[in-house]
PDB file of C-alpha atoms in Angstrom:
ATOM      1  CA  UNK F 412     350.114 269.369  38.978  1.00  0.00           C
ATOM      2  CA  UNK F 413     347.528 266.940  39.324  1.00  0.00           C
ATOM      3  CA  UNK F 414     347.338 264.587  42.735  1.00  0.00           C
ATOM      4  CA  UNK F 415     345.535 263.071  45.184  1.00  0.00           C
ATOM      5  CA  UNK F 416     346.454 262.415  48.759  1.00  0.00           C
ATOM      6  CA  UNK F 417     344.677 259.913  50.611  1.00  0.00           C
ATOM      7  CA  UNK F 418     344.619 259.371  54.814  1.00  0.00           C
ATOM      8  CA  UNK F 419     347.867 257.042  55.847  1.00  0.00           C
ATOM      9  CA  UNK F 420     346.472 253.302  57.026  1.00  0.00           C
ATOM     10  CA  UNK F 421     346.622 251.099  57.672  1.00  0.00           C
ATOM     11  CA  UNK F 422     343.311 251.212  59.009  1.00  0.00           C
ATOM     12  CA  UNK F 423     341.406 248.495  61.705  1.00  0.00           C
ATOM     13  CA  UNK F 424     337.889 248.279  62.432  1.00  0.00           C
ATOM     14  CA  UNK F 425     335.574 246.022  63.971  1.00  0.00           C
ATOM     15  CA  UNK F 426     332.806 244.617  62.210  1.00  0.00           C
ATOM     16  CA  UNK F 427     329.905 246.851  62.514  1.00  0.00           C
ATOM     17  CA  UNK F 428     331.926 250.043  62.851  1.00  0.00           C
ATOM     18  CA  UNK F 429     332.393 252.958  60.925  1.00  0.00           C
ATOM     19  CA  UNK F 430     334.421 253.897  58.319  1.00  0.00           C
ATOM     20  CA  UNK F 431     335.905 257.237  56.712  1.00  0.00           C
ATOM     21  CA  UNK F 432     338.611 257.219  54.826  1.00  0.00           C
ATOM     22  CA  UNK F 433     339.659 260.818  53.567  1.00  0.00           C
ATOM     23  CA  UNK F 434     340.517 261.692  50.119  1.00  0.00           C
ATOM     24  CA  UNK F 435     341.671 265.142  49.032  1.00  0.00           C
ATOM     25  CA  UNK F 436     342.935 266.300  45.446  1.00  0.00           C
ATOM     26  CA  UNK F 437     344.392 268.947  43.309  1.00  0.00           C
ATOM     27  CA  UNK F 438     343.826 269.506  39.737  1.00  0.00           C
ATOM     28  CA  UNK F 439     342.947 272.111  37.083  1.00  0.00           C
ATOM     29  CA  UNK F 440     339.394 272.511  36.708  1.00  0.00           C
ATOM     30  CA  UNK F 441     336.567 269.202  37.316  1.00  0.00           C
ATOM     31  CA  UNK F 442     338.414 266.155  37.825  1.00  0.00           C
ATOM     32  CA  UNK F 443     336.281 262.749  37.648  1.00  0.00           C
ATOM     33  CA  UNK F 444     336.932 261.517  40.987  1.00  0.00           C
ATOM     34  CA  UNK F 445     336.730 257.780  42.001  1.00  0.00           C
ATOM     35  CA  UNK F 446     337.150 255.311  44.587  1.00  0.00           C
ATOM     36  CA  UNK F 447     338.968 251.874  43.454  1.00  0.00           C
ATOM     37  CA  UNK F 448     339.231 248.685  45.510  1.00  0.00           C
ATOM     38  CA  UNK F 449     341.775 246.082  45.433  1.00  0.00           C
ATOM     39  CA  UNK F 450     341.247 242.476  47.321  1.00  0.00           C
ATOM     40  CA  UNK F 451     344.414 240.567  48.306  1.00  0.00           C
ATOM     41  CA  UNK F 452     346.178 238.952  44.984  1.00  0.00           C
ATOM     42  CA  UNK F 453     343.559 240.627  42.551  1.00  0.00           C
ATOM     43  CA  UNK F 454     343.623 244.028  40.358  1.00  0.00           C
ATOM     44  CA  UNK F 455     341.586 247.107  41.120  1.00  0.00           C
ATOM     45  CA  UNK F 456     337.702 247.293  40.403  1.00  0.00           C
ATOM     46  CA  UNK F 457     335.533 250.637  40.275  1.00  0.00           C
ATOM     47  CA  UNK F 458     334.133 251.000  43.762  1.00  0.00           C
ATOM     48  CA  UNK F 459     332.014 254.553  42.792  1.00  0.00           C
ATOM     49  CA  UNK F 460     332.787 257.728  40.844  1.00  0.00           C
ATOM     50  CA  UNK F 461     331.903 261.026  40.346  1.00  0.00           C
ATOM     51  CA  UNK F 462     332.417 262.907  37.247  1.00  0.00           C
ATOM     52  CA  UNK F 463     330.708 266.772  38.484  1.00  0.00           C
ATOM     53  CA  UNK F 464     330.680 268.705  42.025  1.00  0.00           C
ATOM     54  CA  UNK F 465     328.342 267.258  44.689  1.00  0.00           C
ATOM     55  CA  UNK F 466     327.421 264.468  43.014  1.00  0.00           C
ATOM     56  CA  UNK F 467     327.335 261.602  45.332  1.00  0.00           C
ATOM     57  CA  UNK F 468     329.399 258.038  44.134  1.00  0.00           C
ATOM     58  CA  UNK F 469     327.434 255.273  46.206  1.00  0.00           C
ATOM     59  CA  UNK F 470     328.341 251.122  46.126  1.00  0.00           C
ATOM     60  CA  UNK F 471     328.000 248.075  48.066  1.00  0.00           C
ATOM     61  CA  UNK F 472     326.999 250.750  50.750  1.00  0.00           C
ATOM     62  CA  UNK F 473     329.985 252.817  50.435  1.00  0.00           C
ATOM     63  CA  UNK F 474     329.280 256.452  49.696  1.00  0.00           C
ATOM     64  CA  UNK F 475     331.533 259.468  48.469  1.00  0.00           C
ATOM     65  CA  UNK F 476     330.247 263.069  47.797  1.00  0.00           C
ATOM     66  CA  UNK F 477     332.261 265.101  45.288  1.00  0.00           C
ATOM     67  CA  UNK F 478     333.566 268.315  47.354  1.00  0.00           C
ATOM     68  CA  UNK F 479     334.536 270.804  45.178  1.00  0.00           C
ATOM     69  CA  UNK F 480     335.046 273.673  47.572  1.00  0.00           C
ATOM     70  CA  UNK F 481     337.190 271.580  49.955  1.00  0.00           C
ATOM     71  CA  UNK F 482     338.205 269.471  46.826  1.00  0.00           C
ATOM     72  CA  UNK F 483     337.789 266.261  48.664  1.00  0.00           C
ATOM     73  CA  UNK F 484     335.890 262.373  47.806  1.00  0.00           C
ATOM     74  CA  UNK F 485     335.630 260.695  50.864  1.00  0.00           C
ATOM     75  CA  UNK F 486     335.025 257.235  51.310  1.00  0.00           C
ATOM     76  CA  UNK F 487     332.403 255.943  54.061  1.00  0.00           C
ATOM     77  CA  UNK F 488     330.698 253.284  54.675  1.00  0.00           C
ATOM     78  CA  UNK F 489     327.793 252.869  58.127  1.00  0.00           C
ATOM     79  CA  UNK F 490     328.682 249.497  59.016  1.00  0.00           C
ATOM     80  CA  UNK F 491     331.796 247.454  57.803  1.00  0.00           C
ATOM     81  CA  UNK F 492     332.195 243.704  57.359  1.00  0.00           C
ATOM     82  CA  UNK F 493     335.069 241.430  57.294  1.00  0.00           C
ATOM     83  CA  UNK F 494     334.606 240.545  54.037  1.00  0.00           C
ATOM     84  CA  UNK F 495     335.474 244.630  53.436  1.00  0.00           C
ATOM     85  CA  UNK F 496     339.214 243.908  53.940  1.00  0.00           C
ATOM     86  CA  UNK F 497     341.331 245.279  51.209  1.00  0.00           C
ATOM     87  CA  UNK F 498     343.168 248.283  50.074  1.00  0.00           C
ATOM     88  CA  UNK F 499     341.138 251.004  49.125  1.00  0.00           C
ATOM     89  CA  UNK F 500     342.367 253.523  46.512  1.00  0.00           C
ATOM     90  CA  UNK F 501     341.171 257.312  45.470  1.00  0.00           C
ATOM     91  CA  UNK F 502     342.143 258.232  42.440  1.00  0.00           C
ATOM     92  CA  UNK F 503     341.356 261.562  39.570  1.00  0.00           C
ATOM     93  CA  UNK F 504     340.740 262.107  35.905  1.00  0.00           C
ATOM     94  CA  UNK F 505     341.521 265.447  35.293  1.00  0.00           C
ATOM     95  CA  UNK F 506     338.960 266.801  32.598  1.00  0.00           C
ATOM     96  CA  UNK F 507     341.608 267.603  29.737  1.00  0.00           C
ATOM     97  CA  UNK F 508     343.915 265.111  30.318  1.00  0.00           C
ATOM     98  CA  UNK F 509     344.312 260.859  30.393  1.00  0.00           C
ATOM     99  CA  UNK F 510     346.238 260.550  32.919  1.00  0.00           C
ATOM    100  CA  UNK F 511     344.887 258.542  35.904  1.00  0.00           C
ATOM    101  CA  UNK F 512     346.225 259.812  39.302  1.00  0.00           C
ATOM    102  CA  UNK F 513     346.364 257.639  42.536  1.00  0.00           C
ATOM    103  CA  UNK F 514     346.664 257.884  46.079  1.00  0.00           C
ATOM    104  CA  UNK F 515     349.057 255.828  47.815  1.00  0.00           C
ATOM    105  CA  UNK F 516     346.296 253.439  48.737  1.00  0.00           C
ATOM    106  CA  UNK F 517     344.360 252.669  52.702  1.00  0.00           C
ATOM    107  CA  UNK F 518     344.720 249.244  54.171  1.00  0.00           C
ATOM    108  CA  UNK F 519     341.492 248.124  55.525  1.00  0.00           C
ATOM    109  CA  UNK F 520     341.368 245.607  57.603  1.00  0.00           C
ATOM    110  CA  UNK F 521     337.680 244.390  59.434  1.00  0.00           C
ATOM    111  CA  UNK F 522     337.819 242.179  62.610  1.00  0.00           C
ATOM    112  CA  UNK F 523     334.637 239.728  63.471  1.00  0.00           C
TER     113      UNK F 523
ATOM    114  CA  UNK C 359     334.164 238.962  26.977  1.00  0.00           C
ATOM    115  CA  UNK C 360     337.381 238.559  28.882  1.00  0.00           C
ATOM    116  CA  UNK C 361     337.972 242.229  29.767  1.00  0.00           C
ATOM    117  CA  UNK C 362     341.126 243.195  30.507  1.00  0.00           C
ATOM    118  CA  UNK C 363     343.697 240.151  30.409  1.00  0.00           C
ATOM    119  CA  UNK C 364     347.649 240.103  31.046  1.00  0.00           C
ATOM    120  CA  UNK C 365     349.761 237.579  30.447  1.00  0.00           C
ATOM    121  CA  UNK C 366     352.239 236.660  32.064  1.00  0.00           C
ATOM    122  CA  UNK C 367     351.084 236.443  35.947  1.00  0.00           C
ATOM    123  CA  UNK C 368     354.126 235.917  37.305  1.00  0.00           C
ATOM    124  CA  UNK C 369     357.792 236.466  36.129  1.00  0.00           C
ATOM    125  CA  UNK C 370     361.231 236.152  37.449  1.00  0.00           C
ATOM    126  CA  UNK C 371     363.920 238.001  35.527  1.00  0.00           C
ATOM    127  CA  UNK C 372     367.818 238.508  35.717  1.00  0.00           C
ATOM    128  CA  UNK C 373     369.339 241.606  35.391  1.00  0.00           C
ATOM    129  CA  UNK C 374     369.388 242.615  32.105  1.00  0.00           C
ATOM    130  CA  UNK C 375     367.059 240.121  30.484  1.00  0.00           C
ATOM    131  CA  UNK C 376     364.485 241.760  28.308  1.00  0.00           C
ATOM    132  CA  UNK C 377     361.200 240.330  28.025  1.00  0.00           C
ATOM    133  CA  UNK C 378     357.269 241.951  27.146  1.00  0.00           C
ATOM    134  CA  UNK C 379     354.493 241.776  29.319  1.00  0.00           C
ATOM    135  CA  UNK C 380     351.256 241.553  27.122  1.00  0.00           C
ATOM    136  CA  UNK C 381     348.106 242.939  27.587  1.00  0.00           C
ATOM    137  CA  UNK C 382     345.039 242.668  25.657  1.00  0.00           C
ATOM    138  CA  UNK C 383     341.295 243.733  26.082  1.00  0.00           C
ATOM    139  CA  UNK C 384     338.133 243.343  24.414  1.00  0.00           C
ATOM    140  CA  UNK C 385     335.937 245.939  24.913  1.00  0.00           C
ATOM    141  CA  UNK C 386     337.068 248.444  21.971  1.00  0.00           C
ATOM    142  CA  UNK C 387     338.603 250.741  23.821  1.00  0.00           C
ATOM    143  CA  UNK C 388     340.446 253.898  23.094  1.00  0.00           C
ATOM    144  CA  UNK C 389     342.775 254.405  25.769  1.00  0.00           C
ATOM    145  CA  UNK C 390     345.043 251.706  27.152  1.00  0.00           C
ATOM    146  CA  UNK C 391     347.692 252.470  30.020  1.00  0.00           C
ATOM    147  CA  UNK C 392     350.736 250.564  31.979  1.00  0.00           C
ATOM    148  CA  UNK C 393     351.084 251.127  35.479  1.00  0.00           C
ATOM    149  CA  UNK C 394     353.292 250.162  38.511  1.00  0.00           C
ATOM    150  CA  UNK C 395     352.426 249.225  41.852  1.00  0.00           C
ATOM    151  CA  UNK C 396     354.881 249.822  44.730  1.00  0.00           C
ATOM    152  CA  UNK C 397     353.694 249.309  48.439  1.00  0.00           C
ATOM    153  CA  UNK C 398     353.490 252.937  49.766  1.00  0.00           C
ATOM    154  CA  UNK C 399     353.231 254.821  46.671  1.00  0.00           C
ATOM    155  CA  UNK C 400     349.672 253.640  44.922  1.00  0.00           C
ATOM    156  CA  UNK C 401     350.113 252.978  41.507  1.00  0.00           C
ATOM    157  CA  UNK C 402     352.112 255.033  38.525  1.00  0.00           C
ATOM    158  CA  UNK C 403     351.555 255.714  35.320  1.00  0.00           C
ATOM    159  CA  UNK C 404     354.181 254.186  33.085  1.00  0.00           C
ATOM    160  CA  UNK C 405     352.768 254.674  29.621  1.00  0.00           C
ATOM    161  CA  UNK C 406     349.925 255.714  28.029  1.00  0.00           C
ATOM    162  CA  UNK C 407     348.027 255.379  24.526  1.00  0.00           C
ATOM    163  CA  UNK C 408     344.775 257.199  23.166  1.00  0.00           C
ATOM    164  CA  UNK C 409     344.522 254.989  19.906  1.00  0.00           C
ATOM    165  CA  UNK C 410     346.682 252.655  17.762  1.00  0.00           C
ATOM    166  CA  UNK C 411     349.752 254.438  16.235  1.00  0.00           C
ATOM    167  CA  UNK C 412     349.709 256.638  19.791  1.00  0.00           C
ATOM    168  CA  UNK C 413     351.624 256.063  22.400  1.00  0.00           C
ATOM    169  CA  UNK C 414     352.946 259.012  25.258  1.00  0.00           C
ATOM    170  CA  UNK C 415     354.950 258.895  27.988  1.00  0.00           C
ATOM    171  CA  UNK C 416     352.999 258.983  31.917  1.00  0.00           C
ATOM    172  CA  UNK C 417     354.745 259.489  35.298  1.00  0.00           C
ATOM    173  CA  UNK C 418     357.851 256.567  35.200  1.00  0.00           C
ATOM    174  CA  UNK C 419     358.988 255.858  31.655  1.00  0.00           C
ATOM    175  CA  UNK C 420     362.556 255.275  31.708  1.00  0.00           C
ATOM    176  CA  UNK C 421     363.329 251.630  30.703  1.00  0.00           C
ATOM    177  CA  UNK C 422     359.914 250.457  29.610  1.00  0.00           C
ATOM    178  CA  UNK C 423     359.214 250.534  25.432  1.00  0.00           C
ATOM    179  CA  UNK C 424     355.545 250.126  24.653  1.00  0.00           C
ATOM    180  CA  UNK C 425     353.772 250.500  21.254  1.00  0.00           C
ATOM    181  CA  UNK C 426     350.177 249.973  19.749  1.00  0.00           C
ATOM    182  CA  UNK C 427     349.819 248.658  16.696  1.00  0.00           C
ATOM    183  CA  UNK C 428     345.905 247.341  17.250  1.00  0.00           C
ATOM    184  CA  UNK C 429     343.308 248.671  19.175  1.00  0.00           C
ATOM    185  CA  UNK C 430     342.924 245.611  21.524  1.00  0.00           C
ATOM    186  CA  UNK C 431     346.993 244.742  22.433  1.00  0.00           C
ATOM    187  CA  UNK C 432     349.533 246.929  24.273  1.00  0.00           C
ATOM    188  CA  UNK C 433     352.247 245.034  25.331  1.00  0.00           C
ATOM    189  CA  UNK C 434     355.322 246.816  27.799  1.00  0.00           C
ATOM    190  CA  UNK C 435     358.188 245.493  26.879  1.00  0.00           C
ATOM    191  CA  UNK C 436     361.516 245.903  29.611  1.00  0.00           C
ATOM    192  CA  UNK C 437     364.737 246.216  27.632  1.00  0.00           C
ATOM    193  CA  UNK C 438     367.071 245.686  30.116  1.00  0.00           C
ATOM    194  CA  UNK C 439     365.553 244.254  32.974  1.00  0.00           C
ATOM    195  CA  UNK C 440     367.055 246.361  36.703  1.00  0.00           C
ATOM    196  CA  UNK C 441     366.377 244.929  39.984  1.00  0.00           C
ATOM    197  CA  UNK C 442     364.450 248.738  40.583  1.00  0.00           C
ATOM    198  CA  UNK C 443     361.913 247.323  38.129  1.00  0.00           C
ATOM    199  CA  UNK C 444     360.530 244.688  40.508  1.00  0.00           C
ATOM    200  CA  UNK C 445     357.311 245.539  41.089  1.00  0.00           C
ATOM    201  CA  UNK C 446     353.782 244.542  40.154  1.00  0.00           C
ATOM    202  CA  UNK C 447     352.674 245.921  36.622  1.00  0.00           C
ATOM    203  CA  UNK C 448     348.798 246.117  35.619  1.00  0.00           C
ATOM    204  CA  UNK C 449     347.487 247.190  32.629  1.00  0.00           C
ATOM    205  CA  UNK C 450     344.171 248.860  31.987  1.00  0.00           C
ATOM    206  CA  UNK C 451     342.092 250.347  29.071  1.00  0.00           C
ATOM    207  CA  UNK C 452     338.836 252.777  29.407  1.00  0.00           C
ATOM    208  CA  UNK C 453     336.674 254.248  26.487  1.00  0.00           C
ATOM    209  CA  UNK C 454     338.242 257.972  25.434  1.00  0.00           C
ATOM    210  CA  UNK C 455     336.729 260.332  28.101  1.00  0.00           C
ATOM    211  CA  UNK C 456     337.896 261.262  31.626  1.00  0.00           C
ATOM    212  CA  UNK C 457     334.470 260.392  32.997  1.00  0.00           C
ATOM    213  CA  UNK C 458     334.560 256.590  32.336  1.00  0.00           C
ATOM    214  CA  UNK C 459     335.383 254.001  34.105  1.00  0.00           C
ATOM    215  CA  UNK C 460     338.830 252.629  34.033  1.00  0.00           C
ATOM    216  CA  UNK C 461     339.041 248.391  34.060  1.00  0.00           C
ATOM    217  CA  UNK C 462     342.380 246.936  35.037  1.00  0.00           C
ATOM    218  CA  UNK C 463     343.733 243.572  34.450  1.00  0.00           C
ATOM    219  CA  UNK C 464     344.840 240.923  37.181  1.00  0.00           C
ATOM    220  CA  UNK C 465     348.622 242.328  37.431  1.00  0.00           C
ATOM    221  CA  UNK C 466     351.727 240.746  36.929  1.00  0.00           C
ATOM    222  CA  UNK C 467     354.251 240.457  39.344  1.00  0.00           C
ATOM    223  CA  UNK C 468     358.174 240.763  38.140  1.00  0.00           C
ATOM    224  CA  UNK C 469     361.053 240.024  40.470  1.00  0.00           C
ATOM    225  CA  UNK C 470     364.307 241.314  39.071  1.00  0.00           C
ATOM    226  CA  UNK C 471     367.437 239.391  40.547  1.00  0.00           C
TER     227      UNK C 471
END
């Protein structure tokens, strides 16, 4: 079946550093692949996405490069502020289907 | 244009109470979806629907009713309200393809005593 698994967090950083956050998936053919972010008390918003192999998903200075041959998005970002913090989610489309798949979700949390 | 709105934002329920969490969104779109949100286990796909008249069943059905009788509303409606149904609900609605972008609403949180 369809589903994405996403590197256990949570994760802590200090302003400045760098981030990775791994994303890997399986699914029948192209998936659209995207990167969601959730801020304390609020829904998710679209991050990035990528609907086609090696296209690269880039916002806010986050980046994530479609993978097809390791079938993996992830998320990175060169230098990480506090104002970051949230719970990141990776999540697939699968291209003859509706059904949005999830990850379990990465805590992120940026110290000044 | 509001988006994606849910109403309400917070709801505290007795076991088996029966009540409908409403969504509605303004942006015309095809496909509108109910998920859960558990910590550990990102979020679920309760039910799904491609148009008005069509609704299908996603990932965690049992005990939630939905229908769609207008393009903009899809209200989830809890028959029997079980203190496993605490959670936090969002609801979300994209234009038909896979490639789009999917826009949620703020969530609702139910507590189930």
């Amino acid at each position: 079946g369809n589903s994405v698994t996403q590197m256990e967090g949570p994760v802590t950083l200090s302003e400045e550093a760098f981030l990775t956050i791994n994303c890997t998936y399986t699914a029948t053919g192209y998936p659209s692949l995207f990167w969601y972010v959730q801020y304390p008390g609020e829904g998710l918003q679209l991050l990035l996405k990528a609907t086609k192999a090696d296209d690269k998903g880039s916002n806010k200075g986050f980046e994530a490069t479609y993978r097809k041959e390791t079938t993996s998005f992830h998320l990175e970002k060169g230098s990480v502020q506090v104002s970051d913090s949230a719970v990141y989610f990776c999540a697939l489309i699968p291209y003859n289907n509706n059904d949005m798949r999830f990850g379990a979700g990465t805590r992120l949390t940026v110290k000044p | 244009n509001a988006g994606v709105t849910q109403t309400p934002k917070f709801q505290v329920l007795k076991t088996g109470q029966s009540m409908t969490l409403q969504c509605a969104q303004d942006m015309n779109h095809e496909y509108m979806s109910w998920y859960r949100q558990d910590p550990g286990m990102g979020l679920r796909l309760i039910h799904y629907s491609v148009g008005a008249g069509i609704t299908d069943q996603g990932e965690v059905p049992n005990g939630y009713n939905v229908s769609r009788s207008t393009t903009e509303d899809f209200p989830l409606r809890l028959l029997s309200a079980a203190p496993s149904q605490t959670s936090v609900y969002f609801c979300a609605s994209r234009a038909g393809t896979s490639g789009k972008t999917q826009y949620f609403g703020p969530g609702t949180r139910l507590l189930v005593l």
